[in-house]
Amino acid sequence: MTSIPQALLWCLSAGTAAAVVLAALLVRVRKERAGLRARLTAAEEHNSATLHSNTELSARLRATEAEIRHLAEARLPDLTLALAHPHVPVRGLLDKRFGGSGTDEALEAVLTQVGEAITKERTRVDAAAQSTLRGATTTIQALLYQVQTSLQTMQHKYDDPQIAQDLLDADFLNEQALRRVQATGVVCGAWPGLTREDSYLAELVVGATSRLRGYERVQVSNQLRDPVAVVARAVEPIAITVTELLANALHHSHRELPVSVTLQQGSRGASVIIDDYGVGMHDDEIKHAMELLAGGDSLLLTQLGDPPRSGFAAAGQLVRQYGFGVHVEPSPYGGVRAVVYIPGDPLLTVLDAGARPISVMAPMPHRAPGGPRDRAAVPSTMPTGASAPATPAAAMPAPRPAPAEPYAAPAQPAPAAAAPEPQQSHQDQAPAEGELPRRRRRRPQSEPQPESHPDTINLRSPEETGSRWAALQRGTESGRAAAHSEPPRSPEGNAQS
Amino acid sequence: MTPRQSSGRRLVPAYLATGGRAQPSRNTLDRLTVLISVDMPITSEVRPEEHRILELLQPGALTLAEVAAHLHLPVSVVKVLVADLVDAGRLHARVPIPEAEQFDRQILERVLDGLRSLKS
């Protein structure tokens, strides 16, 4: 049996121990509670922050969606439009706060990609259209040349005015068709479709006018000093270019007004200057034309408008390929002045006018009275210099005054004149009225011709003609006398006489 | 007659010479019509192709067909040009010398018969 105190002691100590333990626990619980409270607060704060950012994010999401919708509904259509018409602006971001952000970059990337894709596709489609057209025009052009050949043969074959008229009309229509087809082909990247031989510039320009309706309004004035010709490879390109510029001039001026073409020879090349007196072009039109004429690498059919205006574009393509120059500016006469400059070095040559006579329709060079004709400039006709005291042999190209009168008078006996020579002397005799004498080159080459001309005339002068006729008459008389002396062959013969 | 130039395609078409006309102002011209130039100074209003015809005829007369061959132009077109020049008095055109024509013997015999019958 244990004593009560002992039991009490045990109880007390147990109680104390329990109290200590409890106290310790209490302290710990309190600590935990404070910690928990702090965590709760933090959690609440965090929660509210999360909520906040959540709303922000959703707002941002909505804004981004709006931005994407803006991209689809406004910016992409703008872009497609802007690619077709460069002056259309492409709208920017809907919300400026996205500027520089990843969204902005991504959207820009979309725009760039779409833009590239559209451009690429457009070029591809255009190239397909161009190649289709090119194939068609090449074939049609070849056929039209065949038509031209047969029309030409027929023109030489049939003299009847009615038929000839129809043939000339058909020929003209054919030329117009050719011009259209050729220009379209050139715009589509085809070559001019024809290689000619070296041709006189004057001939080329006249040929170019013949391809246009209203060619009778074109007045060509030939100021070339030499028989300047264009080398074979550039003949047709320059002809096309001149044709298109002339077409422009004729189209934009009144049908009663002339279009002046001047052929001018410079020291380093030759120019074809086309002046019209029409409505003229605005500054931006001229700017656009010059852009086309500068010959950019890529040319899209879609840029040419509807109906397509292919003239300047065709000229531009040829300028790029063949290296001559075209300039368009407002004319001092109020219309448009177009200048085709043909550099002398690669593109011009001088032809032997004897071997290759110029077309009869080419305008005559404006020459001073007494100036030798270009076609006289054949080296083989160089005289010995008997009548050229003032001309040193080396100074053949040097100009010298060309008096008209002294060469018409002398009647030295000269060998029978070659065919062109009297023509030249005739030219000498024919002063274009109102023209001043000009210094001309190659005087010596036409020296013997003036003498031969009066000589030819003299050969047929009264004495000889008289003697010829006298001989004829004598012959006739003697014949008649012989006939009369013979007996009549038949009564009918008698009755007739 | 062959078209002009064996080499190369023509650059200037024939219709340009007459402005597209093929109907001469006079229908008396023939391939063999002899053309003689009138001694008249060539003025600047003469068109280039007319000028060249006149030049060609300076040394002497040529037939129309020869002129056409020299100019490399169709005869029909040259006819128009020549007709214009003749109208302007710059050119004389002479009809070709006709072939010597025999009178129709039958008609003459009939006339003779008639005369004899009148006489008797």
Coordinates of C-alpha atoms in Angstrom, one line a residue:
Chain A
M1 CA 0.0 0.0 0.0
T2 CA 1.4 3.4 -0.9
S3 CA 0.9 6.4 1.3
I4 CA -1.3 9.2 0.4
P5 CA 1.5 11.9 0.3
Q6 CA 3.4 9.8 -2.0
A7 CA 0.5 9.5 -4.2
L8 CA -0.2 13.2 -4.0
L9 CA 3.4 13.9 -4.9
W10 CA 3.0 11.7 -7.9
C11 CA -0.1 13.4 -8.8
L12 CA 1.4 16.9 -8.4
S13 CA 4.4 16.1 -10.3
A14 CA 2.4 14.5 -13.0
G15 CA 0.2 17.6 -13.0
T16 CA 3.1 19.9 -13.2
A17 CA 4.6 18.0 -16.0
A18 CA 1.3 18.0 -17.8
A19 CA 1.1 21.8 -17.3
V20 CA 4.5 22.3 -18.6
V21 CA 3.8 20.2 -21.6
L22 CA 0.5 22.0 -22.1
A23 CA 2.2 25.4 -21.8
A24 CA 4.8 24.4 -24.3
L25 CA 2.1 23.2 -26.6
L26 CA 0.1 26.4 -26.1
V27 CA 3.1 28.5 -27.1
R28 CA 3.6 26.4 -30.1
V29 CA 0.0 26.6 -31.1
R30 CA 0.0 30.3 -30.8
K31 CA 3.1 30.5 -32.9
E32 CA 1.4 28.3 -35.5
R33 CA -1.7 30.4 -35.5
A34 CA 0.3 33.6 -36.1
G35 CA 2.1 31.8 -38.9
L36 CA -1.1 30.6 -40.3
R37 CA -2.6 34.0 -40.1
A38 CA 0.3 35.5 -41.9
R39 CA 0.1 32.8 -44.5
L40 CA -3.6 33.5 -44.9
T41 CA -3.0 37.1 -45.4
A42 CA -0.3 36.4 -47.9
A43 CA -2.5 33.9 -49.6
E44 CA -5.3 36.4 -49.8
E45 CA -3.0 39.0 -51.1
H46 CA -1.7 36.5 -53.6
N47 CA -5.2 35.6 -54.5
S48 CA -6.2 39.1 -55.1
A49 CA -3.1 39.7 -57.1
T50 CA -3.8 36.6 -59.2
L51 CA -7.3 37.8 -59.7
H52 CA -6.1 41.1 -60.8
S53 CA -3.6 39.7 -63.2
N54 CA -6.2 37.4 -64.4
T55 CA -8.4 40.2 -65.4
E56 CA -5.5 42.0 -66.9
L57 CA -4.6 38.9 -68.9
S58 CA -8.1 38.5 -70.2
A59 CA -8.2 42.1 -71.1
R60 CA -5.0 41.7 -72.9
L61 CA -6.3 38.6 -74.6
R62 CA -9.3 40.5 -75.8
A63 CA -7.1 43.2 -77.1
T64 CA -4.9 40.7 -78.9
E65 CA -8.0 39.1 -80.4
A66 CA -9.1 42.5 -81.5
E67 CA -5.7 43.1 -82.9
I68 CA -5.8 39.9 -84.9
R69 CA -9.3 40.7 -86.1
H70 CA -8.0 44.1 -87.1
L71 CA -5.3 42.4 -89.0
A72 CA -7.7 40.1 -90.8
E73 CA -10.4 42.7 -91.5
A74 CA -8.4 45.9 -92.1
R75 CA -4.7 45.5 -92.4
L76 CA -4.5 42.5 -94.8
P77 CA -7.0 44.1 -97.2
D78 CA -5.0 47.2 -97.0
L79 CA -1.9 45.3 -97.8
T80 CA -3.4 43.7 -100.9
L81 CA -4.6 47.0 -102.0
A82 CA -1.3 48.7 -101.3
L83 CA 0.5 46.1 -103.4
A84 CA -1.6 46.9 -106.3
H85 CA -1.7 50.6 -105.8
P86 CA 1.4 51.8 -104.0
H87 CA -0.2 55.0 -102.8
V88 CA -2.7 53.2 -100.5
P89 CA -1.4 53.3 -96.9
V90 CA -1.5 50.1 -94.7
R91 CA -3.1 50.8 -91.3
G92 CA -1.0 50.2 -88.2
L93 CA -1.9 48.5 -84.9
L94 CA -5.3 49.1 -83.4
D95 CA -3.8 49.4 -79.9
K96 CA -0.7 51.5 -79.8
R97 CA 0.4 49.7 -76.5
F98 CA 1.4 46.7 -78.5
G99 CA 4.0 48.6 -80.4
G100 CA 7.3 46.8 -80.2
S101 CA 5.9 43.8 -78.4
G102 CA 6.0 40.2 -79.5
T103 CA 2.5 40.5 -80.8
D104 CA 3.5 43.4 -83.0
E105 CA 6.4 41.5 -84.4
A106 CA 4.3 38.4 -85.0
L107 CA 1.6 40.4 -86.8
E108 CA 4.2 42.2 -88.9
A109 CA 5.7 38.9 -89.8
V110 CA 2.2 37.7 -91.0
L111 CA 1.9 40.9 -93.1
T112 CA 5.3 40.4 -94.6
Q113 CA 4.7 36.8 -95.4
V114 CA 1.3 37.5 -97.0
G115 CA 2.8 40.4 -98.9
E116 CA 5.6 38.3 -100.3
A117 CA 3.2 35.5 -101.2
I118 CA 0.9 37.9 -103.0
T119 CA 3.8 39.5 -104.9
K120 CA 5.2 36.2 -105.8
E121 CA 1.9 34.9 -107.0
R122 CA 1.1 38.0 -108.9
T123 CA 4.4 37.8 -110.7
R124 CA 3.8 34.2 -111.5
V125 CA 0.4 34.8 -112.9
D126 CA 1.6 37.8 -114.8
A127 CA 4.5 35.8 -116.2
A128 CA 2.0 33.1 -117.3
A129 CA -0.2 35.7 -119.0
Q130 CA 2.9 37.2 -120.6
S131 CA 4.2 34.0 -121.9
T132 CA 0.8 33.1 -123.3
L133 CA 0.5 36.5 -125.1
R134 CA 4.1 36.2 -126.2
G135 CA 3.5 32.9 -127.9
A136 CA 0.3 34.2 -129.5
T137 CA 1.8 37.4 -130.8
T138 CA 4.9 35.8 -132.1
T139 CA 2.8 33.4 -134.2
I140 CA 0.4 36.1 -135.3
Q141 CA 3.3 38.4 -136.2
A142 CA 4.9 35.8 -138.4
L143 CA 1.6 35.3 -140.2
L144 CA 1.1 39.0 -140.7
Y145 CA 4.5 39.2 -142.2
Q146 CA 3.5 36.5 -144.7
V147 CA 0.4 38.5 -145.4
Q148 CA 2.5 41.5 -146.0
T149 CA 4.7 39.6 -148.4
S150 CA 1.8 38.3 -150.4
L151 CA 0.1 41.7 -150.5
Q152 CA 3.3 43.3 -151.7
T153 CA 3.7 40.7 -154.5
M154 CA 0.1 41.3 -155.5
Q155 CA 0.7 45.0 -155.6
H156 CA 3.4 44.5 -158.1
K157 CA 1.4 42.1 -160.0
Y158 CA -1.9 43.9 -160.5
D159 CA -2.1 47.3 -162.2
D160 CA -5.9 47.7 -162.1
P161 CA -6.6 50.8 -160.0
Q162 CA -9.5 49.1 -158.2
I163 CA -7.5 46.1 -157.2
A164 CA -4.5 48.2 -156.4
Q165 CA -6.6 50.4 -154.1
D166 CA -7.9 47.4 -152.2
L167 CA -4.4 46.0 -152.0
L168 CA -3.0 49.3 -150.6
D169 CA -5.8 49.5 -148.1
A170 CA -5.3 45.9 -147.0
D171 CA -1.6 46.5 -146.7
F172 CA -2.2 49.5 -144.5
L173 CA -4.5 47.5 -142.2
N174 CA -2.0 44.8 -142.1
E175 CA 0.7 47.3 -141.0
Q176 CA -1.5 48.6 -138.2
A177 CA -2.3 45.1 -137.0
L178 CA 1.4 44.3 -137.1
R179 CA 2.3 47.3 -135.0
R180 CA -0.2 46.4 -132.3
V181 CA 0.8 42.8 -132.2
Q182 CA 4.5 43.7 -132.2
A183 CA 4.2 46.2 -129.4
T184 CA 2.2 43.8 -127.3
G185 CA 4.8 41.1 -127.9
V186 CA 7.6 43.4 -126.9
V187 CA 5.8 44.4 -123.7
C188 CA 5.5 40.7 -122.9
G189 CA 9.2 40.2 -123.3
A190 CA 9.3 39.0 -126.9
W191 CA 12.0 40.2 -129.2
P192 CA 10.9 42.6 -132.0
G193 CA 10.4 39.6 -134.2
L194 CA 12.3 40.8 -137.2
T195 CA 16.0 41.5 -138.0
R196 CA 16.5 43.9 -140.8
E197 CA 19.6 45.0 -142.6
D198 CA 21.3 48.3 -141.9
S199 CA 18.8 51.0 -142.7
Y200 CA 18.8 54.7 -143.2
L201 CA 17.4 56.6 -140.3
A202 CA 15.2 58.7 -142.6
E203 CA 13.8 55.5 -144.1
L204 CA 13.3 54.0 -140.7
V205 CA 11.3 57.0 -139.4
V206 CA 9.2 57.1 -142.5
G207 CA 8.6 53.4 -142.2
A208 CA 7.5 54.0 -138.6
T209 CA 5.0 56.6 -139.6
S210 CA 3.5 54.3 -142.2
R211 CA 2.3 51.9 -139.5
L212 CA -0.1 54.5 -138.0
R213 CA -3.5 55.7 -138.9
G214 CA -3.2 59.4 -139.6
Y215 CA 0.4 59.1 -141.0
E216 CA -0.4 61.9 -143.5
R217 CA -0.3 64.3 -140.5
V218 CA 3.3 63.5 -139.8
Q219 CA 5.8 65.9 -141.3
V220 CA 9.3 64.6 -141.3
S221 CA 12.1 67.0 -141.7
N222 CA 15.5 65.6 -142.4
Q223 CA 18.4 67.6 -141.0
L224 CA 20.9 64.9 -141.2
R225 CA 24.2 65.8 -142.8
D226 CA 25.3 62.3 -143.7
P227 CA 23.4 59.3 -144.9
V228 CA 23.1 58.1 -141.3
A229 CA 21.9 54.6 -140.9
V230 CA 21.0 52.4 -138.0
V231 CA 22.8 49.1 -137.5
A232 CA 20.8 46.0 -138.4
R233 CA 20.0 44.8 -134.9
A234 CA 18.6 48.1 -133.7
V235 CA 16.5 49.0 -136.7
E236 CA 13.3 47.3 -135.8
P237 CA 13.5 48.2 -132.0
I238 CA 14.0 51.9 -132.9
A239 CA 11.2 51.7 -135.5
I240 CA 8.9 50.3 -132.9
T241 CA 9.8 53.0 -130.4
V242 CA 9.4 55.8 -132.9
T243 CA 6.1 54.3 -134.0
E244 CA 4.8 54.2 -130.4
L245 CA 5.9 57.7 -129.6
L246 CA 4.3 58.9 -132.9
A247 CA 1.1 57.0 -132.1
N248 CA 1.0 58.8 -128.8
A249 CA 1.6 62.2 -130.5
L250 CA -1.1 61.5 -133.1
H251 CA -3.6 60.2 -130.6
H252 CA -3.3 63.1 -128.3
S253 CA -3.5 65.9 -130.8
H254 CA -6.3 67.1 -132.9
R255 CA -6.7 65.3 -136.3
E256 CA -6.2 68.6 -138.1
L257 CA -2.9 69.3 -136.4
P258 CA 0.4 68.1 -137.7
V259 CA 3.0 66.1 -135.8
S260 CA 6.6 67.3 -136.6
V261 CA 9.4 64.9 -136.7
T262 CA 12.9 66.2 -137.0
L263 CA 15.9 64.1 -137.6
Q264 CA 18.9 65.7 -136.2
Q265 CA 22.5 64.7 -136.3
G266 CA 24.7 65.5 -133.3
S267 CA 28.4 65.1 -132.9
R268 CA 28.0 61.8 -131.0
G269 CA 24.7 60.4 -132.3
A270 CA 21.5 61.2 -134.0
S271 CA 18.1 62.2 -132.6
V272 CA 14.6 61.8 -133.7
I273 CA 12.6 64.6 -132.2
I274 CA 8.8 64.3 -132.2
D275 CA 6.8 67.3 -131.4
D276 CA 3.0 67.4 -131.2
Y277 CA 0.7 70.3 -130.7
G278 CA -1.9 68.4 -128.7
V279 CA -3.2 68.4 -125.2
G280 CA 0.1 67.6 -123.5
M281 CA 0.7 65.5 -120.4
H282 CA 0.5 66.2 -116.7
D283 CA 3.6 66.2 -114.6
D284 CA 2.7 62.9 -113.0
E285 CA 1.9 61.4 -116.4
I286 CA 5.3 62.5 -117.7
K287 CA 6.8 61.1 -114.5
H288 CA 5.1 57.8 -115.0
A289 CA 6.1 57.7 -118.7
M290 CA 9.7 58.4 -117.8
E291 CA 9.6 55.6 -115.2
L292 CA 8.3 53.2 -117.9
L293 CA 10.9 54.5 -120.4
A294 CA 13.7 54.0 -117.9
G295 CA 13.1 50.3 -118.5
G296 CA 12.6 48.8 -115.1
D297 CA 13.4 45.1 -115.0
S298 CA 10.0 43.8 -114.1
L299 CA 7.0 45.0 -115.9
L300 CA 3.6 43.7 -115.0
L301 CA 0.7 43.6 -117.4
T302 CA -1.5 44.7 -114.6
Q303 CA 0.4 48.0 -114.4
L304 CA -0.6 49.0 -117.9
G305 CA -4.2 49.7 -117.1
D306 CA -7.3 48.7 -118.9
P307 CA -7.2 49.1 -121.8
P308 CA -3.5 48.5 -121.6
R309 CA -1.3 51.4 -122.7
S310 CA 1.6 49.5 -124.0
G311 CA 3.4 52.2 -125.9
F312 CA 5.8 53.6 -123.3
A313 CA 6.2 50.2 -121.7
A314 CA 7.3 48.7 -125.0
A315 CA 9.6 51.6 -125.6
G316 CA 11.0 51.1 -122.1
Q317 CA 11.7 47.4 -122.7
L318 CA 13.5 48.2 -125.9
V319 CA 15.5 51.0 -124.4
R320 CA 16.7 48.6 -121.7
Q321 CA 17.6 45.9 -124.2
Y322 CA 19.2 47.9 -127.0
G323 CA 20.8 50.9 -125.3
F324 CA 19.3 53.9 -127.0
G325 CA 17.5 56.6 -125.1
V326 CA 14.0 58.1 -125.0
H327 CA 13.1 61.3 -123.2
V328 CA 9.6 62.8 -122.9
E329 CA 9.0 66.4 -121.8
P330 CA 6.5 69.1 -122.2
S331 CA 6.9 70.6 -125.6
P332 CA 7.6 74.4 -126.0
Y333 CA 4.6 74.3 -128.4
G334 CA 2.3 73.1 -125.7
G335 CA 2.1 69.5 -126.5
V336 CA 4.6 66.8 -125.8
R337 CA 8.1 66.5 -127.1
A338 CA 9.6 63.0 -127.3
V339 CA 13.2 62.6 -128.2
V340 CA 14.8 59.3 -129.3
Y341 CA 18.5 59.6 -129.0
I342 CA 20.6 57.0 -130.8
P343 CA 24.2 56.9 -129.7
G344 CA 26.5 56.8 -132.6
D345 CA 29.0 54.4 -131.2
P346 CA 27.2 51.1 -131.1
L347 CA 24.1 51.9 -133.0
L348 CA 24.8 54.1 -136.0
T349 CA 26.7 53.6 -139.2
V350 CA 27.0 55.3 -142.5
L351 CA 25.9 53.4 -145.5
D352 CA 27.3 53.5 -149.0
A353 CA 24.4 55.2 -150.8
G354 CA 25.4 53.8 -154.1
A355 CA 25.2 50.2 -153.0
R356 CA 22.1 50.6 -151.0
P357 CA 19.8 53.3 -152.4
I358 CA 17.5 55.0 -149.9
S359 CA 13.8 54.5 -150.2
V360 CA 12.1 57.0 -152.5
M361 CA 9.6 57.9 -149.8
A362 CA 12.3 59.0 -147.4
P363 CA 12.4 62.7 -146.9
M364 CA 15.1 64.5 -148.7
P365 CA 17.8 66.1 -146.5
H366 CA 17.4 69.8 -146.1
R367 CA 20.4 71.0 -148.1
A368 CA 21.7 74.2 -149.3
P369 CA 21.5 74.8 -153.0
G370 CA 24.5 73.3 -154.6
G371 CA 25.1 70.9 -151.8
P372 CA 25.9 67.4 -153.0
R373 CA 23.4 64.7 -152.4
D374 CA 24.1 62.0 -150.0
R375 CA 23.8 59.4 -152.6
A376 CA 26.7 61.0 -154.3
A377 CA 28.9 60.1 -151.4
V378 CA 30.4 57.1 -153.1
P379 CA 34.1 56.9 -152.9
S380 CA 34.4 55.6 -156.4
T381 CA 32.9 58.8 -157.8
M382 CA 35.8 60.8 -156.3
P383 CA 37.0 63.1 -159.0
T384 CA 40.6 63.8 -159.8
G385 CA 40.2 67.2 -158.3
A386 CA 40.5 69.2 -161.5
S387 CA 37.7 71.5 -160.6
A388 CA 38.3 71.5 -156.9
P389 CA 41.1 74.0 -156.3
A390 CA 40.0 75.0 -152.9
T391 CA 39.7 71.5 -151.5
P392 CA 42.8 69.7 -150.1
A393 CA 42.6 66.0 -150.6
A394 CA 42.7 65.3 -146.9
A395 CA 39.8 67.7 -146.1
M396 CA 37.1 65.6 -147.7
P397 CA 34.8 65.7 -144.7
A398 CA 35.5 69.4 -144.1
P399 CA 32.6 71.5 -145.0
R400 CA 33.1 74.3 -147.5
P401 CA 30.7 76.8 -149.0
A402 CA 28.7 75.4 -151.8
P403 CA 27.8 78.0 -154.4
A404 CA 25.1 77.0 -156.8
E405 CA 25.7 79.1 -159.9
P406 CA 29.3 78.4 -160.9
Y407 CA 28.6 74.7 -161.4
A408 CA 25.6 75.1 -163.6
A409 CA 27.4 77.0 -166.3
P410 CA 30.5 75.2 -167.5
A411 CA 30.1 72.9 -170.5
Q412 CA 33.4 71.0 -170.6
P413 CA 33.3 67.9 -172.6
A414 CA 32.9 65.0 -170.2
P415 CA 32.3 61.3 -170.7
A416 CA 28.7 60.1 -170.6
A417 CA 27.3 60.8 -167.2
A418 CA 26.4 58.0 -164.9
A419 CA 22.8 57.8 -164.0
P420 CA 22.8 59.6 -160.6
E421 CA 25.0 62.4 -161.6
P422 CA 22.6 64.5 -163.5
Q423 CA 20.2 64.1 -160.6
Q424 CA 22.7 65.6 -158.3
S425 CA 23.4 68.5 -160.6
H426 CA 19.8 68.9 -160.8
Q427 CA 19.7 69.1 -157.1
D428 CA 22.4 71.7 -157.3
Q429 CA 20.2 73.7 -159.6
A430 CA 17.2 73.5 -157.4
P431 CA 17.6 76.0 -154.5
A432 CA 14.9 75.5 -152.0
E433 CA 13.5 78.9 -151.9
G434 CA 14.2 81.0 -148.9
E435 CA 17.1 78.8 -147.8
L436 CA 20.5 80.3 -147.1
P437 CA 23.6 78.7 -148.5
R438 CA 25.1 76.4 -146.0
R439 CA 28.5 74.9 -145.6
R440 CA 28.5 71.3 -146.9
R441 CA 31.0 68.6 -146.9
R442 CA 32.3 66.4 -149.6
R443 CA 32.1 69.0 -152.3
P444 CA 34.7 67.3 -154.5
Q445 CA 32.7 64.2 -154.9
S446 CA 30.1 65.9 -157.0
E447 CA 32.5 68.0 -159.0
P448 CA 32.1 66.4 -162.4
Q449 CA 28.4 66.2 -162.1
P450 CA 27.4 69.7 -162.8
E451 CA 29.4 69.7 -166.0
S452 CA 27.9 66.5 -167.1
H453 CA 24.4 67.8 -166.8
P454 CA 24.5 70.6 -169.2
D455 CA 26.5 68.3 -171.4
T456 CA 23.7 65.8 -171.5
I457 CA 21.3 68.6 -172.4
N458 CA 23.7 69.8 -175.0
L459 CA 23.9 66.4 -176.6
R460 CA 20.2 66.6 -177.3
S461 CA 20.5 70.2 -178.4
P462 CA 18.9 71.5 -181.6
E463 CA 21.7 70.7 -184.1
E464 CA 21.9 67.0 -183.3
T465 CA 18.2 66.7 -183.0
G466 CA 17.8 68.4 -186.3
S467 CA 20.2 66.2 -188.0
R468 CA 18.6 63.1 -186.6
W469 CA 15.2 64.2 -187.8
A470 CA 16.6 65.2 -191.1
A471 CA 18.1 61.7 -191.5
L472 CA 14.8 60.2 -190.6
Q473 CA 13.0 62.4 -193.1
R474 CA 15.5 61.6 -195.8
G475 CA 15.1 57.9 -195.1
T476 CA 11.4 58.1 -195.3
E477 CA 11.5 60.1 -198.5
S478 CA 13.8 57.7 -200.2
G479 CA 11.7 54.8 -199.0
R480 CA 8.5 56.5 -200.4
A481 CA 10.3 57.2 -203.7
A482 CA 11.3 53.6 -204.0
A483 CA 7.7 52.5 -203.2
H484 CA 6.3 54.9 -205.8
S485 CA 8.7 53.7 -208.4
E486 CA 7.5 50.1 -207.9
P487 CA 4.3 49.0 -209.6
P488 CA 1.2 48.7 -207.4
R489 CA 0.8 45.3 -205.9
S490 CA -3.0 45.3 -205.9
P491 CA -5.9 47.5 -206.6
E492 CA -6.6 47.7 -202.9
G493 CA -3.2 49.1 -202.3
N494 CA -3.9 51.7 -204.9
A495 CA -7.2 52.6 -203.4
Q496 CA -5.6 53.0 -200.0
S497 CA -2.9 55.4 -201.2
Chain B
M1 CA 8.1 42.5 -162.0
T2 CA 9.7 41.4 -158.7
P3 CA 9.2 43.2 -155.4
R4 CA 12.0 45.4 -154.3
Q5 CA 15.2 44.2 -152.9
S6 CA 16.0 40.6 -152.7
S7 CA 17.5 41.1 -149.2
G8 CA 15.3 41.9 -146.3
R9 CA 11.8 43.0 -145.8
R10 CA 10.6 46.4 -147.0
L11 CA 10.7 49.1 -144.4
V12 CA 8.6 51.6 -146.2
P13 CA 5.3 50.3 -147.7
A14 CA 4.2 51.5 -151.1
Y15 CA 1.0 53.1 -149.9
L16 CA 3.0 55.8 -148.2
A17 CA 4.0 57.2 -151.6
T18 CA 0.5 58.2 -152.4
G19 CA -1.1 58.4 -149.1
G20 CA -3.0 55.3 -149.8
R21 CA -4.4 56.3 -153.2
A22 CA -4.3 54.0 -156.1
Q23 CA -6.7 55.7 -158.4
P24 CA -4.8 58.0 -160.7
S25 CA -6.4 61.3 -161.6
R26 CA -6.2 60.4 -165.2
N27 CA -6.8 57.0 -166.7
T28 CA -4.7 57.5 -169.9
L29 CA -1.5 56.2 -168.3
D30 CA -0.2 52.9 -169.3
R31 CA 2.8 50.8 -168.4
L32 CA 4.4 52.0 -171.6
T33 CA 3.5 55.6 -171.4
V34 CA 6.7 57.6 -172.1
L35 CA 7.4 60.3 -169.5
I36 CA 9.4 63.4 -170.2
S37 CA 10.2 65.9 -167.6
V38 CA 9.4 69.5 -168.1
D39 CA 12.3 71.9 -167.5
M40 CA 10.9 73.4 -164.3
P41 CA 12.8 74.1 -161.1
I42 CA 11.9 71.7 -158.4
T43 CA 10.4 73.5 -155.5
S44 CA 10.2 72.4 -151.9
E45 CA 6.5 71.5 -152.1
V46 CA 7.3 68.6 -154.3
R47 CA 7.1 65.4 -152.2
P48 CA 10.3 63.3 -152.0
E49 CA 8.9 60.5 -154.2
E50 CA 7.9 63.0 -156.8
H51 CA 11.2 64.7 -156.5
R52 CA 12.9 61.4 -157.3
I53 CA 10.8 60.7 -160.3
L54 CA 11.7 64.1 -161.7
E55 CA 15.3 63.5 -160.9
L56 CA 15.1 60.2 -162.6
L57 CA 13.7 61.8 -165.7
Q58 CA 16.2 64.6 -165.9
P59 CA 18.6 62.8 -168.3
G60 CA 15.8 61.8 -170.6
A61 CA 12.6 60.1 -171.1
L62 CA 11.6 56.8 -169.6
T63 CA 8.5 54.7 -169.7
L64 CA 6.3 54.4 -166.7
A65 CA 7.2 50.8 -166.1
E66 CA 10.9 51.7 -166.0
V67 CA 10.3 54.5 -163.6
A68 CA 8.4 52.1 -161.4
A69 CA 11.3 49.6 -161.5
H70 CA 13.8 52.3 -160.7
L71 CA 11.8 53.4 -157.7
H72 CA 11.0 49.9 -156.6
L73 CA 7.3 50.8 -156.4
P74 CA 4.3 49.1 -157.9
V75 CA 3.2 50.4 -161.2
S76 CA -0.2 51.3 -159.9
V77 CA 1.3 53.6 -157.3
V78 CA 3.7 55.2 -159.8
K79 CA 0.7 55.9 -162.0
V80 CA -0.9 57.9 -159.3
L81 CA 2.3 59.9 -158.7
V82 CA 2.9 60.5 -162.4
A83 CA -0.7 61.5 -162.9
D84 CA -0.3 64.1 -160.1
L85 CA 2.9 65.4 -161.7
V86 CA 1.3 65.6 -165.1
D87 CA -1.6 67.5 -163.5
A88 CA 0.9 69.9 -161.9
G89 CA 2.5 70.4 -165.3
R90 CA 5.8 69.0 -164.3
L91 CA 5.8 66.1 -166.6
H92 CA 4.7 65.3 -170.1
A93 CA 3.2 61.9 -170.7
R94 CA 3.1 60.5 -174.2
V95 CA 1.0 57.6 -175.1
P96 CA 3.0 54.7 -176.3
I97 CA 3.5 54.5 -180.0
P98 CA 0.7 52.2 -181.2
E99 CA 1.4 49.1 -183.1
A100 CA 1.1 49.5 -186.8
E101 CA -2.4 48.6 -187.5
Q102 CA -3.6 47.0 -190.7
F103 CA -6.9 48.2 -191.8
D104 CA -9.5 45.5 -191.6
R105 CA -9.5 44.1 -195.1
Q106 CA -13.0 42.8 -194.9
I107 CA -14.5 46.2 -194.2
L108 CA -12.4 47.8 -196.9
E109 CA -13.6 45.2 -199.4
R110 CA -17.2 45.9 -198.4
V111 CA -16.7 49.6 -198.8
L112 CA -15.2 49.0 -202.2
D113 CA -18.1 46.8 -203.2
G114 CA -20.5 49.5 -202.0
L115 CA -18.7 52.1 -204.0
R116 CA -18.7 50.0 -207.1
S117 CA -22.4 49.2 -206.7
L118 CA -23.0 53.0 -206.4
K119 CA -21.0 53.6 -209.5
S120 CA -22.9 51.1 -211.6

